[in-house]
Tab-separated table of C-alpha atoms in Angstrom:
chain	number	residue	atom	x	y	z
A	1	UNK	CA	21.580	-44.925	251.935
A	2	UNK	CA	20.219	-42.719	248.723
A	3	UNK	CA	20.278	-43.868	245.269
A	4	UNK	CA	23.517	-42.833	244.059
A	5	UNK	CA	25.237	-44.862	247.119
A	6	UNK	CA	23.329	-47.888	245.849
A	7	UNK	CA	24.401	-47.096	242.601
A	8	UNK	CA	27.869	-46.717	243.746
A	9	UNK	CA	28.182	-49.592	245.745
A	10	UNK	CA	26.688	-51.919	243.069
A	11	UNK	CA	29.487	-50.998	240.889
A	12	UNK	CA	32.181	-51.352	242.713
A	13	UNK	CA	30.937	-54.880	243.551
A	14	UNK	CA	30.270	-55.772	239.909
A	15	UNK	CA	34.059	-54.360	239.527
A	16	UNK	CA	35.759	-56.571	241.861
A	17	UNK	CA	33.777	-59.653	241.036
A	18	UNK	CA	35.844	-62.238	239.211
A	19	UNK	CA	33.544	-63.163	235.787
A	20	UNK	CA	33.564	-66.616	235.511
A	21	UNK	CA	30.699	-69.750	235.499
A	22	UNK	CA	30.582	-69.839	239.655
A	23	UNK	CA	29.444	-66.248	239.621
A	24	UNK	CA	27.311	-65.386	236.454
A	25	UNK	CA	24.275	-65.352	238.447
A	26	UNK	CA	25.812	-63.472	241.249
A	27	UNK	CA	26.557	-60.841	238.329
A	28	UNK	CA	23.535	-61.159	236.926
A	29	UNK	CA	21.779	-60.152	239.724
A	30	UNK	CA	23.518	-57.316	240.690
A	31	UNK	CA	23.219	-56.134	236.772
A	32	UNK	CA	19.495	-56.500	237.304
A	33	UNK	CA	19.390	-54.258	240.501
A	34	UNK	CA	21.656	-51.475	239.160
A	35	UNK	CA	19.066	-51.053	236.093
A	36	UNK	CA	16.365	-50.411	238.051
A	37	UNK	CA	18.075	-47.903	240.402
A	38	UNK	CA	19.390	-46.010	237.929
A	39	UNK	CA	15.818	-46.264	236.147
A	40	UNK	CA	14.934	-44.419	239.519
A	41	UNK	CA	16.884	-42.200	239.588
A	42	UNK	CA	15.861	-40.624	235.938
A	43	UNK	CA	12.151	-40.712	237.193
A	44	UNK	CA	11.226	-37.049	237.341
A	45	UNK	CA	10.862	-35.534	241.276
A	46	UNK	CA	7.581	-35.274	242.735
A	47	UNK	CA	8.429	-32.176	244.437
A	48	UNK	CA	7.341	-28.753	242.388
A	49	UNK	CA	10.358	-26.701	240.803
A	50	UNK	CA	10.994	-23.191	240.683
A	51	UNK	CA	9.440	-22.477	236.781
A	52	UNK	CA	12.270	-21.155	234.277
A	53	UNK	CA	13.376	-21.170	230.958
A	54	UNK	CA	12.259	-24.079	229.157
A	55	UNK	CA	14.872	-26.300	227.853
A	56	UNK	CA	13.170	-28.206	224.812
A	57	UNK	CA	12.292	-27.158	221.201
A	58	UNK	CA	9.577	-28.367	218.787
A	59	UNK	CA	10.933	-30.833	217.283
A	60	UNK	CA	10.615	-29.423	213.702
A	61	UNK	CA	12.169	-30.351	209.797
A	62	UNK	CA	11.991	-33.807	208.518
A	63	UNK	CA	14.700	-35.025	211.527
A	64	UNK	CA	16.607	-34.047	214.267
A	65	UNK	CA	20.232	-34.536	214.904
A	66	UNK	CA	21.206	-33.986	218.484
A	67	UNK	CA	25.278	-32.371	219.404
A	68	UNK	CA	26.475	-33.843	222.258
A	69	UNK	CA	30.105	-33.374	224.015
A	70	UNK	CA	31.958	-32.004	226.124
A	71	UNK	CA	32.670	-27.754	226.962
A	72	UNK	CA	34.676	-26.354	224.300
A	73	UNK	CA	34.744	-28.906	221.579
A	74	UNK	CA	33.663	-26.788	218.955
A	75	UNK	CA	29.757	-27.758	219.452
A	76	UNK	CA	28.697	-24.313	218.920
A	77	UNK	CA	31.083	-23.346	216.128
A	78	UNK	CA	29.881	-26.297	214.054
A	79	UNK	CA	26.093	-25.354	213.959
A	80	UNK	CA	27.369	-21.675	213.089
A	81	UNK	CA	28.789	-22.925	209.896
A	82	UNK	CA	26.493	-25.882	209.218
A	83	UNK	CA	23.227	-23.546	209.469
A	84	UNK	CA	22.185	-19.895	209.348
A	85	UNK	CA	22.090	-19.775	213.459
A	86	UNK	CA	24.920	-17.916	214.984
A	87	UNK	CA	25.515	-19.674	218.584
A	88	UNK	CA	27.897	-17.941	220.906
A	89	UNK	CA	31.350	-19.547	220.752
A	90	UNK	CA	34.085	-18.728	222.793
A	91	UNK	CA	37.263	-19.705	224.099
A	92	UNK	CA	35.649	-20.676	227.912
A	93	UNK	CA	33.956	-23.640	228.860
A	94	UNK	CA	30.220	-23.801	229.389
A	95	UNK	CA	29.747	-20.769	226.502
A	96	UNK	CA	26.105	-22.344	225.783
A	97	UNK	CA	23.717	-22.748	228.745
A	98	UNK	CA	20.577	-23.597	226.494
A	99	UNK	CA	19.516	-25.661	224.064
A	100	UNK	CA	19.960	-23.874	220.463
A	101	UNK	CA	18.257	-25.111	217.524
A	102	UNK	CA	18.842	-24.884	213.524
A	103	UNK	CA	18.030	-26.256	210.172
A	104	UNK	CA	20.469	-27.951	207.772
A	105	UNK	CA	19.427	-27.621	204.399
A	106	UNK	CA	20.305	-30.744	202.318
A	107	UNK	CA	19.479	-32.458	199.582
A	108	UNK	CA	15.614	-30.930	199.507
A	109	UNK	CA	15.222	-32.038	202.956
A	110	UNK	CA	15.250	-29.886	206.608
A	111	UNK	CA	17.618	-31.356	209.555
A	112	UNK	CA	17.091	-29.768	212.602
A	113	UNK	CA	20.421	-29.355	214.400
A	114	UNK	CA	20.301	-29.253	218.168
A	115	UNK	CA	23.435	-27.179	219.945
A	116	UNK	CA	23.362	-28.672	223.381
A	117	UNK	CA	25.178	-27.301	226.677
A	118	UNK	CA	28.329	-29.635	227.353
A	119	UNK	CA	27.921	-32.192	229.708
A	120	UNK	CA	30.481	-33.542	232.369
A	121	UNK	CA	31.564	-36.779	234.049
A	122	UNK	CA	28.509	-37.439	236.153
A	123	UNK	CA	25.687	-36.028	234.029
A	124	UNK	CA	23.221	-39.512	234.334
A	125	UNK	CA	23.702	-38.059	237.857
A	126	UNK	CA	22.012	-34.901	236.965
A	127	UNK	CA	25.299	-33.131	237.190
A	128	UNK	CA	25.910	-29.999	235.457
A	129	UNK	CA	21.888	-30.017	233.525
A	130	UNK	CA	22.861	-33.507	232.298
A	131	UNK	CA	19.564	-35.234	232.402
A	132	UNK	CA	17.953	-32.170	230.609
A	133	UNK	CA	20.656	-32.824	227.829
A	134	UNK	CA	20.232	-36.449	227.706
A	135	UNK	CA	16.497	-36.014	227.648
A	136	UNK	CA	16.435	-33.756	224.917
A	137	UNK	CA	18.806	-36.393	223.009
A	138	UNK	CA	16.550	-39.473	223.858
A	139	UNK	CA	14.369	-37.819	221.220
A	140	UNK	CA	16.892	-37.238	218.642
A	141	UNK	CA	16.814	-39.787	215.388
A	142	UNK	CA	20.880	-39.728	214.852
A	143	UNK	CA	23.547	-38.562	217.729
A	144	UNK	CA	26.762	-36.663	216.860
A	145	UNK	CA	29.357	-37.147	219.438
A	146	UNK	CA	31.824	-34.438	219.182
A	147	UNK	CA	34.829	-34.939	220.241
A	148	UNK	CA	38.203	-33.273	220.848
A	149	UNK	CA	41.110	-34.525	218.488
A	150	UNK	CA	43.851	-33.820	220.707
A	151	UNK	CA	42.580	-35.399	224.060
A	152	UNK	CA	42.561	-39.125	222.482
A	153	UNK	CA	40.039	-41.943	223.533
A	154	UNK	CA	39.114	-40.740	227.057
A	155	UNK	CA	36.042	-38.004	226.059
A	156	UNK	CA	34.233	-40.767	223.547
A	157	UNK	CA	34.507	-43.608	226.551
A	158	UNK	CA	33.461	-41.357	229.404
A	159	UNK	CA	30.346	-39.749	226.648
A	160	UNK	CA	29.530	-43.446	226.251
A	161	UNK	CA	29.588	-44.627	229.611
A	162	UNK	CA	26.638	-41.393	230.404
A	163	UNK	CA	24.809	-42.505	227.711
A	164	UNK	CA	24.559	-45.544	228.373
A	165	UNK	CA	23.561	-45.516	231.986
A	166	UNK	CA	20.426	-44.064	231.055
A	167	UNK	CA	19.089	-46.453	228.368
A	168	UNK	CA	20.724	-44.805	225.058
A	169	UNK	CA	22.340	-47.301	223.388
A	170	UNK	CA	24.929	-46.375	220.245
A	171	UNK	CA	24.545	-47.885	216.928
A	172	UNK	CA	23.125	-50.818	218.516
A	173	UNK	CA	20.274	-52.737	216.934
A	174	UNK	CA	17.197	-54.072	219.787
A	175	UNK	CA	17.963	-57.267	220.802
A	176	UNK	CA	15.972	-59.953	219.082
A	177	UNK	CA	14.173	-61.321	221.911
A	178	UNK	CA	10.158	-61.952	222.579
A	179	UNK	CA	9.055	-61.281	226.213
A	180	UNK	CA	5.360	-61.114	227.156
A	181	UNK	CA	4.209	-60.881	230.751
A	182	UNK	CA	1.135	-63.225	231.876
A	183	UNK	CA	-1.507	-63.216	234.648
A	184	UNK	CA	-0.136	-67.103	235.561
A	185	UNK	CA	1.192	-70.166	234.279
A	186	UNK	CA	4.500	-69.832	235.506
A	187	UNK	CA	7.701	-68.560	233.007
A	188	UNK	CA	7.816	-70.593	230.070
A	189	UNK	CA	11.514	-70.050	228.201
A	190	UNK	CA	12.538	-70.902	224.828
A	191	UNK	CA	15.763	-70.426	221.929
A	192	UNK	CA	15.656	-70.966	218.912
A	193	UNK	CA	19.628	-70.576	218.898
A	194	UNK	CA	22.130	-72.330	221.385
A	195	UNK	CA	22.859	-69.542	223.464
A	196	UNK	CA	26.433	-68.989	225.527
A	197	UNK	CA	25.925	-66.237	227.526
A	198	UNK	CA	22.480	-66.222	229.481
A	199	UNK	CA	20.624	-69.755	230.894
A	200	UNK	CA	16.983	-70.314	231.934
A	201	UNK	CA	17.860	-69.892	235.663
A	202	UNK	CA	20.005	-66.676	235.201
A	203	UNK	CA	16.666	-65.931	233.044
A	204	UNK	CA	14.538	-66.954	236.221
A	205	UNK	CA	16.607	-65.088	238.693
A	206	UNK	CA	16.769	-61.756	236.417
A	207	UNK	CA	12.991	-61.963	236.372
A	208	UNK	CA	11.836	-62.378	239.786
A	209	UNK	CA	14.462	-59.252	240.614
A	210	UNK	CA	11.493	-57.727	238.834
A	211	UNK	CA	8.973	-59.420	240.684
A	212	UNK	CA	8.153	-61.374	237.444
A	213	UNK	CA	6.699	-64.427	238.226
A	214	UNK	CA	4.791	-65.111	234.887
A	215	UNK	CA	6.135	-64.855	231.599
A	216	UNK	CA	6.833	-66.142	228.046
A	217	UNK	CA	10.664	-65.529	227.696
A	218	UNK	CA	11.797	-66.292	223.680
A	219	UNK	CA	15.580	-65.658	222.399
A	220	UNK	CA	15.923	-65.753	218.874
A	221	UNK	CA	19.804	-64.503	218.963
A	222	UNK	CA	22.621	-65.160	221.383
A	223	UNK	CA	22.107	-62.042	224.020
A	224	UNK	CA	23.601	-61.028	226.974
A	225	UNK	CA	21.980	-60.706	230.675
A	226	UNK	CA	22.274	-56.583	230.333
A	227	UNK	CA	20.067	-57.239	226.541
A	228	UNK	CA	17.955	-58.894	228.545
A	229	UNK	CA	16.975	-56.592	230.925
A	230	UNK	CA	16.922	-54.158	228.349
A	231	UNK	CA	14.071	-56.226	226.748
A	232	UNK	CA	12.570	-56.010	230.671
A	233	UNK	CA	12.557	-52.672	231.054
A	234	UNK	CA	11.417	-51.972	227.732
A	235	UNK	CA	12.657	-47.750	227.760
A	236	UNK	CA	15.922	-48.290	225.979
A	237	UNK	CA	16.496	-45.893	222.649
A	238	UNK	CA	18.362	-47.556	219.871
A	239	UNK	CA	19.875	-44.622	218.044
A	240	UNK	CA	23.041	-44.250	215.337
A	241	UNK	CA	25.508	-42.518	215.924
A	242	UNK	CA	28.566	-40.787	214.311
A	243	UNK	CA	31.834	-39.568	216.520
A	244	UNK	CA	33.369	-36.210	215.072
A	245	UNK	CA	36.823	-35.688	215.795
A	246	UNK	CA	37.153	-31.752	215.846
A	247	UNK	CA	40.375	-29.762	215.530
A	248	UNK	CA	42.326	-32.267	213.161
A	249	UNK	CA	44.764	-29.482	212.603
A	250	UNK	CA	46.334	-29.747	215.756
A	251	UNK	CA	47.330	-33.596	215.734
A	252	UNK	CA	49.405	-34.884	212.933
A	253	UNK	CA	48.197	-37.223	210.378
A	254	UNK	CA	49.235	-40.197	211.684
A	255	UNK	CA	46.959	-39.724	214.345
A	256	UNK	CA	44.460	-38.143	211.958
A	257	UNK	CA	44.530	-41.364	209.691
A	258	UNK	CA	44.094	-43.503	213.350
A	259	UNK	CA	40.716	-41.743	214.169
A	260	UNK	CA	39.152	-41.515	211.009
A	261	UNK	CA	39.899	-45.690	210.451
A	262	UNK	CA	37.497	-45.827	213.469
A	263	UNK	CA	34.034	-47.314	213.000
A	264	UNK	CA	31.245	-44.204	212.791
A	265	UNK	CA	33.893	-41.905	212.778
A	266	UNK	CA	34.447	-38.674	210.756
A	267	UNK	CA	37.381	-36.448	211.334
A	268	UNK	CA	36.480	-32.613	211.078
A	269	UNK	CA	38.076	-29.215	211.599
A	270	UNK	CA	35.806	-26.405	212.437
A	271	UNK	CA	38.468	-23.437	212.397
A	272	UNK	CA	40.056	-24.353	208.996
A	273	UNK	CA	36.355	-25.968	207.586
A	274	UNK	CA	38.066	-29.022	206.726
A	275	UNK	CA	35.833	-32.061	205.623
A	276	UNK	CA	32.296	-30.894	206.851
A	277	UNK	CA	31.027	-32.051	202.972
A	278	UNK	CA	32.131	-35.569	203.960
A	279	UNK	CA	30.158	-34.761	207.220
A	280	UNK	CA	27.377	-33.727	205.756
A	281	UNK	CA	27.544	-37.685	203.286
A	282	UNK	CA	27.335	-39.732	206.623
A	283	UNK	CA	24.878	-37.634	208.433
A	284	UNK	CA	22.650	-38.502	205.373
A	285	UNK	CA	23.579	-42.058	205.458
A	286	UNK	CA	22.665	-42.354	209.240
A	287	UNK	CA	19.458	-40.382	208.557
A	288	UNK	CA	18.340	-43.043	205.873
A	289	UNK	CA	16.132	-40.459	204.607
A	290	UNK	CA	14.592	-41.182	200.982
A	291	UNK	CA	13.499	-37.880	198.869
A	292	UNK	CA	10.640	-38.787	196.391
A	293	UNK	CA	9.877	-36.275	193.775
A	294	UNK	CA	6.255	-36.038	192.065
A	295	UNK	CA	5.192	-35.241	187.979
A	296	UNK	CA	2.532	-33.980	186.375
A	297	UNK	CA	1.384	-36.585	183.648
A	298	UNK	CA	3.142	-35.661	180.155
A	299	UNK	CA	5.275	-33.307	182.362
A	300	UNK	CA	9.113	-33.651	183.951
A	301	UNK	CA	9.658	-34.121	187.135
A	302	UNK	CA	9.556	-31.613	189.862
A	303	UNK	CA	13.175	-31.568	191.271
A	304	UNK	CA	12.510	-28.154	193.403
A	305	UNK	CA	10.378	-29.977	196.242
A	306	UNK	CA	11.232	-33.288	197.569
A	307	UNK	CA	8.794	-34.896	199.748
A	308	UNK	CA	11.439	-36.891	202.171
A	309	UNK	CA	10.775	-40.179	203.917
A	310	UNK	CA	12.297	-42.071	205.977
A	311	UNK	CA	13.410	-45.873	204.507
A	312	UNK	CA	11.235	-48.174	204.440
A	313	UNK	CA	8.262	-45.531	203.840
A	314	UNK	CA	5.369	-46.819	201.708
A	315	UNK	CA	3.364	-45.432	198.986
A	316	UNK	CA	0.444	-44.918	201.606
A	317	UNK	CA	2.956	-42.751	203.493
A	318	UNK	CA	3.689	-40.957	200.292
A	319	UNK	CA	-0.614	-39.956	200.227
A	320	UNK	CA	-0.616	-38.779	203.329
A	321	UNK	CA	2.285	-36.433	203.133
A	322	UNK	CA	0.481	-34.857	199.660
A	323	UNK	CA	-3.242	-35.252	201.625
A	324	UNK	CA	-4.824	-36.793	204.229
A	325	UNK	CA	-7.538	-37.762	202.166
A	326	UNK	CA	-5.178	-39.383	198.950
A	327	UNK	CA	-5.184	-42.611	200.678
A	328	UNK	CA	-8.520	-43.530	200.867
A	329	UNK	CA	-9.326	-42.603	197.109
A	330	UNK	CA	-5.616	-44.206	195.976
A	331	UNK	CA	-6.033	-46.031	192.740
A	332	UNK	CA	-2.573	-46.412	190.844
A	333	UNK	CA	0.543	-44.549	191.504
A	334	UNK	CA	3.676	-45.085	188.833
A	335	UNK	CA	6.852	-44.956	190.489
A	336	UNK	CA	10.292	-44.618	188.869
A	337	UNK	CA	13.928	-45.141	190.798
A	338	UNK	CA	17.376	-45.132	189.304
A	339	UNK	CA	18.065	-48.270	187.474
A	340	UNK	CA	14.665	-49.436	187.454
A	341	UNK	CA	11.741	-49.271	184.958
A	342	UNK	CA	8.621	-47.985	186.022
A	343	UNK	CA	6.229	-49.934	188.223
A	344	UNK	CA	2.627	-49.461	188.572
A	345	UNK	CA	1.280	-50.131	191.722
A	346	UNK	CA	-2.589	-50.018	192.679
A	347	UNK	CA	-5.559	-51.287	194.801
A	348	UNK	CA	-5.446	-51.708	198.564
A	349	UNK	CA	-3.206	-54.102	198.554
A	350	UNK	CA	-0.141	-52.268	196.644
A	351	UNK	CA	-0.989	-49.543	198.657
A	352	UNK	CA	1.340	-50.862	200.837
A	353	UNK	CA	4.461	-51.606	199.110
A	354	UNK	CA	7.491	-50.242	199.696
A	355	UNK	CA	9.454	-47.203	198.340
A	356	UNK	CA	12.940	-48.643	197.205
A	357	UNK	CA	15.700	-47.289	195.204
A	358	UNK	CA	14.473	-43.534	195.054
């Protein structure tokens, strides 16, 4: 039996299980098992392939924003009118066949925009190039999830489902859990919360699926078995992510107002270029990009050239994106924000406060 039956048939079990007390561990297990096949099953083949085009770009700009969705949602038409790349659109499914990259100017800073080939039902599977896709996303910093307006729900929950069988995980934070494997001494668990959903024998039993036998286990929040072995495996990517309704023109606003109420959602239309400056807001927001400007003493401000950050960026991080060698020879910087006065920060030690507010 090959991977994908395992897969298979590990599903359908965990489908026709009833969830309740008597079988949490049961479930547990079997939750365990299909992660680490399907971990398997993304591991690159040892066998040599034919060479080709490659299907990566440099990543390039000050972040990258990854399209993802299905044939003919208006993928390609959207980075035509959101950057000076013209990618081939037309009216038949599976018009793009590569990855296509381009640059978003905005706000001083350079997003690069990647045009990826649709992806199907099956794509964890390696169906249609779907592993190159969601390998190329993996390395994205925000995901947009385009989507068709007039074919409801049913494209978003079958996207999520791919995405999440291969460890992306959608405006999720990382689960607040310590786990350190140890040479002996047995597995030593710990809360500092009461927690409802996982025990220290589901803990036990999700562990030595791993062949885990030594361990110090520490949940500082209420998680679930699958955050668990999440925190196991250790390769999940915790990305945003924004849904774009495309083609709003062709549903009427009732359903319009419905899809935009959503969480992370942002209703678009492509042919009629209908809210893609609200678009362009949230994709900023997501980003959390900060753009710090520098002045000459007895001087204004330089508004031309932004150096961009991302939040939580420090005024060390500020040297080293002027020079490499700023840092070390820092003395005093005097930073200004809206609504604040200014603050002088020096010595090593101030070195490392943050940027807020700019």
């Amino acid at each position: 039996m090959g991977i994908l039956e395992k897969i298979s048939e590990i599903e359908k079990e965990i489908a026709r299980t009833q969830k309740n007390k008597a079988t949490e561990y049961h479930l547990g297990l079997l939750k365990a098992k299909l992660a680490k096949y399907r971990a398997q099953l993304l591991e690159p083949s040892k066998s040599s392939a034919a060479k080709g085009e490659g299907f990566d770009v440099m990543k390039s700009g000050d972040a990258r924003v990854a399209l993802i969705g299905f044939p003919s949602v208006g993928k390609s038409t959207f980075l035509s009118l959101m950057t000076s790349t013209a990618s081939e659109a037309a009216s038949y499914e599976f018009t793009t066949l590569t990855c296509i990259p381009g640059v978003i100017e905005y706000k001083g800073a350079n997003i690069q925009l990647l045009d990826l080939p649709g992806i199907i039902e099956g794509a964890a599977q390696g169906k249609g190039r779907g592993r190159q896709v969601i390998a190329v996303a993996r390395t994205a910093d925000v995901v947009i999830m385009m989507l068709d307006a007039t074919k409801g729900e049913v494209q978003r929950a079958l996207l999520e489902k791919e995405l999440e069988s291969v460890g992306i995980r959608l405006n999720k934070s990382k689960p607040n859990i310590y786990f350190k494997p140890k040479k002996g001494g047995g597995i030593s668990f710990n809360s500092t919360v009461t927690l409802t959903q996982c025990s220290e024998k589901l803990v036990q039993l999700i562990l030595h699926e791993y062949k885990i036998f030594n361990a110090e286990v520490l949940f500082r929040e209420d998680c679930s078995p699958d955050e668990f072995i999440d925190v196991i495996v250790g390769n999940r990517v915790y990305m945003p992510c924004l849904y774009v309704y495309n083609k709003i023109d062709q549903i009427s606003m009732e359903e319009v107002d419905r899809l935009a109420r959503r969480p992370h959602s942002v209703v678009i239309s492509c042919g009629m270029k209908l809210n893609l400056d609200y678009l362009l807001e949230k994709l900023w927001e997501y980003l959390a990009l900060t753009c710090i400007y520098t002045k000459k003493r007895g001087q204004r401000p330089d508004f031309t050239d932004a150096i961009i950050l991302r939040k939580g960026a420090s005024v060390e991080h500020v040297c080293h994106r002027i020079h490499r060698s700023l840092a070390s020879q820092f003395k005093y910087a005097l930073v200004w924000s809206d609504g604040c006065c200014c603050r002088r920060w020096s010595g090593a030690v101030d070195r490392e406060a943050t940027v807020r507010g700019l």
